[in-house]
Amino acid sequence: MERRAFLRQLLGAVAGTGLGLTSDSERLEPWERLARALGQESGVRVSELRALEDGIRWLRRQYASVPSGRLLGLTERHLDVTCGLLGNPESDKSLDALHALAAQAATLAGWLSFDLHDHASAQHFYQVATVAAKKHPDPSLPAYVLGNMSFLPTYKGVPHQAIPLLDEAQTLADRGSSGAGRAWIAAVRAEALATNGAELLSLKALEKAEEQLAVVTTDDLLSDVFDGSRLTGFKGVCLIQLGRQEEAQQTLKGALQSLEASLDRQRANILTDLAIAYVRDREIEEGCRVGIQAVEVASSTRAAVGLQRIWQLRQQLQPWHDHEAVRQLDDRLLSL
């Protein structure tokens, strides 16, 4: 589905219902509009729900290659339509589905805000996403929100603060229906544990992620959130943090080979992680060569997570700042 078709389908979902933003709601922030809508009862046609469900999956897929600034506006539009439908009382049958859609859209908006270095807005989106998720009977949804929230302390330089969030997320995910959600939470938790030096717990979490991913079905609520290539990327990062650089290199090379050509953000992240593994193994020229590839891919998306990883790579190269390969990487970094 292209961008124009996506907008047509969202607008079609509310055509004829008289829904829309009032002058009062237009003055509210997107998360404030959702918070207000969550206090109302609602009903909606099956066709409208399907349009919104297709829309949120499409938006998540676009994250792989579309800059966050462009995607955030579309996600907020999706959230606005969901808010409008939540305020359209007809029956209770659609409430669970709308709460799930609201939670997923607000979570994506939070992640995109985080990716744009707007941590305050990200926190607001996550907080209201948590409210929406807890209104849904499946614990997989609040677990998914908490998993996304855990990246905020990690990228603020206090990764130990992510562990309690992920422990709670894992407890919820284990009670939920989504195998993809359980696998993703386990992988995120594995990275956080590896960053904090908990090797055995990290490796055990990776095993759990692999086991859960093997039984994911197509009707899984979060089936598009996590897959084998993403899990391989997580494994590589964990091995780097645990000091197993040669294993990390082989794992990350395998992840690159299995990755779809269109997944630019993921490719940039894996390339950066591979470069870090080379540098930690004191293969400076190879690390810089792969790092330049990562910069070239990341320059098209300018994602905060990817760019922060690239700067972490450069920091680790500081002892070799006079090396010709490092100078070449610095020249390429100037374009960012």
mmCIF file of C-alpha atoms in Angstrom, residues 108-272:
data_model
loop_
_atom_site.group_PDB
_atom_site.id
_atom_site.type_symbol
_atom_site.label_atom_id
_atom_site.label_comp_id
_atom_site.label_asym_id
_atom_site.label_seq_id
_atom_site.Cartn_x
_atom_site.Cartn_y
_atom_site.Cartn_z
ATOM 1 C CA LEU A 108 4.812 3.615 17.186
ATOM 2 C CA ALA A 109 4.427 7.385 17.587
ATOM 3 C CA GLY A 110 6.490 7.133 20.772
ATOM 4 C CA TRP A 111 9.217 5.178 19.018
ATOM 5 C CA LEU A 112 9.293 7.636 16.098
ATOM 6 C CA SER A 113 9.506 10.577 18.526
ATOM 7 C CA PHE A 114 12.373 8.824 20.291
ATOM 8 C CA ASP A 115 14.011 8.288 16.914
ATOM 9 C CA LEU A 116 13.745 12.055 16.333
ATOM 10 C CA HIS A 117 15.480 12.767 19.685
ATOM 11 C CA ASP A 118 12.196 14.008 21.221
ATOM 12 C CA HIS A 119 12.283 11.929 24.387
ATOM 13 C CA ALA A 120 9.652 14.017 26.181
ATOM 14 C CA SER A 121 7.021 13.355 23.495
ATOM 15 C CA ALA A 122 8.063 9.709 23.360
ATOM 16 C CA GLN A 123 7.419 9.364 27.094
ATOM 17 C CA HIS A 124 3.972 10.970 26.733
ATOM 18 C CA PHE A 125 3.036 8.633 23.887
ATOM 19 C CA TYR A 126 4.227 5.582 25.820
ATOM 20 C CA GLN A 127 2.293 6.581 28.918
ATOM 21 C CA VAL A 128 -1.008 6.886 27.060
ATOM 22 C CA ALA A 129 -0.209 3.747 25.049
ATOM 23 C CA THR A 130 0.092 1.912 28.359
ATOM 24 C CA VAL A 131 -3.382 3.094 29.378
ATOM 25 C CA ALA A 132 -4.856 1.916 26.064
ATOM 26 C CA ALA A 133 -2.987 -1.402 26.215
ATOM 27 C CA LYS A 134 -4.226 -2.184 29.720
ATOM 28 C CA LYS A 135 -7.809 -1.742 28.532
ATOM 29 C CA HIS A 136 -7.231 -4.677 26.163
ATOM 30 C CA PRO A 137 -7.504 -8.200 27.660
ATOM 31 C CA ASP A 138 -4.255 -9.483 26.107
ATOM 32 C CA PRO A 139 -1.162 -8.748 28.277
ATOM 33 C CA SER A 140 0.973 -8.898 25.124
ATOM 34 C CA LEU A 141 0.116 -5.262 24.405
ATOM 35 C CA PRO A 142 1.303 -3.602 27.653
ATOM 36 C CA ALA A 143 4.377 -5.840 27.421
ATOM 37 C CA TYR A 144 5.059 -4.460 23.938
ATOM 38 C CA VAL A 145 4.720 -0.873 25.185
ATOM 39 C CA LEU A 146 7.113 -1.495 28.091
ATOM 40 C CA GLY A 147 9.628 -3.099 25.730
ATOM 41 C CA ASN A 148 9.683 0.053 23.642
ATOM 42 C CA MET A 149 9.908 2.250 26.742
ATOM 43 C CA SER A 150 13.012 0.363 27.861
ATOM 44 C CA PHE A 151 15.056 1.939 25.084
ATOM 45 C CA LEU A 152 14.720 5.400 26.649
ATOM 46 C CA PRO A 153 16.990 4.726 29.669
ATOM 47 C CA THR A 154 19.302 2.570 27.551
ATOM 48 C CA TYR A 155 20.030 5.393 25.121
ATOM 49 C CA LYS A 156 20.215 7.955 27.906
ATOM 50 C CA GLY A 157 23.246 6.064 29.224
ATOM 51 C CA VAL A 158 21.560 4.337 32.187
ATOM 52 C CA PRO A 159 20.899 0.839 30.745
ATOM 53 C CA HIS A 160 20.462 -0.730 34.207
ATOM 54 C CA GLN A 161 17.187 1.213 34.509
ATOM 55 C CA ALA A 162 15.819 -0.732 31.538
ATOM 56 C CA ILE A 163 16.004 -4.073 33.351
ATOM 57 C CA PRO A 164 12.975 -3.549 35.677
ATOM 58 C CA LEU A 165 10.864 -2.445 32.703
ATOM 59 C CA LEU A 166 11.883 -5.512 30.742
ATOM 60 C CA ASP A 167 11.351 -7.849 33.683
ATOM 61 C CA GLU A 168 7.783 -6.553 33.977
ATOM 62 C CA ALA A 169 7.356 -6.767 30.209
ATOM 63 C CA GLN A 170 8.537 -10.388 30.205
ATOM 64 C CA THR A 171 6.096 -11.307 32.994
ATOM 65 C CA LEU A 172 3.215 -9.776 31.033
ATOM 66 C CA ALA A 173 4.342 -11.259 27.718
ATOM 67 C CA ASP A 174 4.476 -14.748 29.235
ATOM 68 C CA ARG A 175 0.781 -14.403 30.104
ATOM 69 C CA GLY A 176 -0.127 -13.025 26.679
ATOM 70 C CA SER A 177 -1.105 -14.683 23.413
ATOM 71 C CA SER A 178 1.634 -13.268 21.168
ATOM 72 C CA GLY A 179 4.628 -15.540 20.570
ATOM 73 C CA ALA A 180 6.236 -12.766 18.520
ATOM 74 C CA GLY A 181 5.807 -10.403 21.459
ATOM 75 C CA ARG A 182 7.396 -12.907 23.867
ATOM 76 C CA ALA A 183 10.296 -13.457 21.447
ATOM 77 C CA TRP A 184 10.901 -9.737 20.929
ATOM 78 C CA ILE A 185 10.798 -8.921 24.649
ATOM 79 C CA ALA A 186 13.213 -11.776 25.360
ATOM 80 C CA ALA A 187 15.626 -10.482 22.701
ATOM 81 C CA VAL A 188 15.482 -6.885 23.955
ATOM 82 C CA ARG A 189 15.987 -8.147 27.489
ATOM 83 C CA ALA A 190 18.951 -10.256 26.330
ATOM 84 C CA GLU A 191 20.664 -7.147 24.955
ATOM 85 C CA ALA A 192 20.033 -5.183 28.148
ATOM 86 C CA LEU A 193 21.394 -8.047 30.260
ATOM 87 C CA ALA A 194 24.477 -8.363 28.041
ATOM 88 C CA THR A 195 25.091 -4.616 28.332
ATOM 89 C CA ASN A 196 25.020 -5.041 32.112
ATOM 90 C CA GLY A 197 27.424 -8.004 31.949
ATOM 91 C CA ALA A 198 24.942 -10.767 32.835
ATOM 92 C CA GLU A 199 26.233 -13.338 30.336
ATOM 93 C CA LEU A 200 24.331 -16.463 31.379
ATOM 94 C CA LEU A 201 21.026 -14.629 31.750
ATOM 95 C CA SER A 202 21.535 -12.930 28.393
ATOM 96 C CA LEU A 203 22.233 -16.190 26.562
ATOM 97 C CA LYS A 204 19.251 -17.815 28.252
ATOM 98 C CA ALA A 205 17.012 -14.953 27.108
ATOM 99 C CA LEU A 206 18.264 -15.401 23.531
ATOM 100 C CA GLU A 207 17.381 -19.095 23.695
ATOM 101 C CA LYS A 208 13.896 -18.183 24.867
ATOM 102 C CA ALA A 209 13.510 -15.707 21.992
ATOM 103 C CA GLU A 210 14.485 -18.373 19.488
ATOM 104 C CA GLU A 211 12.074 -20.908 20.974
ATOM 105 C CA GLN A 212 9.172 -18.476 20.948
ATOM 106 C CA LEU A 213 9.868 -17.263 17.430
ATOM 107 C CA ALA A 214 9.759 -20.831 16.111
ATOM 108 C CA VAL A 215 6.069 -21.163 16.994
ATOM 109 C CA VAL A 216 4.761 -17.752 15.833
ATOM 110 C CA THR A 217 1.691 -17.970 13.595
ATOM 111 C CA THR A 218 0.474 -15.518 10.949
ATOM 112 C CA ASP A 219 -2.534 -14.500 13.058
ATOM 113 C CA ASP A 220 -0.256 -13.409 15.906
ATOM 114 C CA LEU A 221 -1.152 -9.906 17.104
ATOM 115 C CA LEU A 222 2.485 -8.763 16.717
ATOM 116 C CA SER A 223 3.664 -11.137 13.987
ATOM 117 C CA ASP A 224 5.135 -8.272 11.932
ATOM 118 C CA VAL A 225 7.160 -6.870 14.848
ATOM 119 C CA PHE A 226 9.865 -9.529 15.047
ATOM 120 C CA ASP A 227 11.455 -12.130 12.777
ATOM 121 C CA GLY A 228 14.540 -14.289 12.403
ATOM 122 C CA SER A 229 16.769 -11.630 10.856
ATOM 123 C CA ARG A 230 16.043 -9.247 13.719
ATOM 124 C CA LEU A 231 16.790 -11.973 16.248
ATOM 125 C CA THR A 232 20.138 -12.653 14.556
ATOM 126 C CA GLY A 233 20.958 -8.962 14.852
ATOM 127 C CA PHE A 234 20.187 -9.055 18.579
ATOM 128 C CA LYS A 235 22.428 -12.104 18.973
ATOM 129 C CA GLY A 236 25.288 -10.255 17.327
ATOM 130 C CA VAL A 237 24.938 -7.263 19.637
ATOM 131 C CA CYS A 238 24.805 -9.485 22.708
ATOM 132 C CA LEU A 239 27.958 -11.344 21.646
ATOM 133 C CA ILE A 240 29.760 -8.019 21.179
ATOM 134 C CA GLN A 241 28.785 -6.876 24.670
ATOM 135 C CA LEU A 242 29.905 -10.224 26.091
ATOM 136 C CA GLY A 243 33.355 -9.920 24.470
ATOM 137 C CA ARG A 244 32.879 -12.719 21.927
ATOM 138 C CA GLN A 245 33.897 -10.701 18.881
ATOM 139 C CA GLU A 246 34.638 -13.462 16.358
ATOM 140 C CA GLU A 247 31.291 -15.120 17.055
ATOM 141 C CA ALA A 248 29.624 -11.734 16.747
ATOM 142 C CA GLN A 249 31.234 -11.114 13.360
ATOM 143 C CA GLN A 250 30.025 -14.414 11.931
ATOM 144 C CA THR A 251 26.537 -13.918 13.369
ATOM 145 C CA LEU A 252 26.192 -10.394 11.991
ATOM 146 C CA LYS A 253 27.472 -11.414 8.560
ATOM 147 C CA GLY A 254 24.764 -14.059 8.503
ATOM 148 C CA ALA A 255 22.183 -11.433 9.475
ATOM 149 C CA LEU A 256 23.241 -9.231 6.558
ATOM 150 C CA GLN A 257 22.972 -12.090 4.099
ATOM 151 C CA SER A 258 19.425 -12.946 5.174
ATOM 152 C CA LEU A 259 18.190 -9.346 5.307
ATOM 153 C CA GLU A 260 15.728 -8.025 2.740
ATOM 154 C CA ALA A 261 17.214 -5.352 0.481
ATOM 155 C CA SER A 262 14.624 -2.735 1.489
ATOM 156 C CA LEU A 263 15.359 -2.809 5.233
ATOM 157 C CA ASP A 264 17.721 0.168 5.329
ATOM 158 C CA ARG A 265 17.548 0.977 9.035
ATOM 159 C CA GLN A 266 18.196 -2.592 10.082
ATOM 160 C CA ARG A 267 21.017 -2.904 7.559
ATOM 161 C CA ALA A 268 22.685 0.244 8.898
ATOM 162 C CA ASN A 269 22.438 -1.039 12.478
ATOM 163 C CA ILE A 270 23.863 -4.452 11.633
ATOM 164 C CA LEU A 271 26.713 -2.912 9.636
ATOM 165 C CA THR A 272 27.553 -0.612 12.547
#
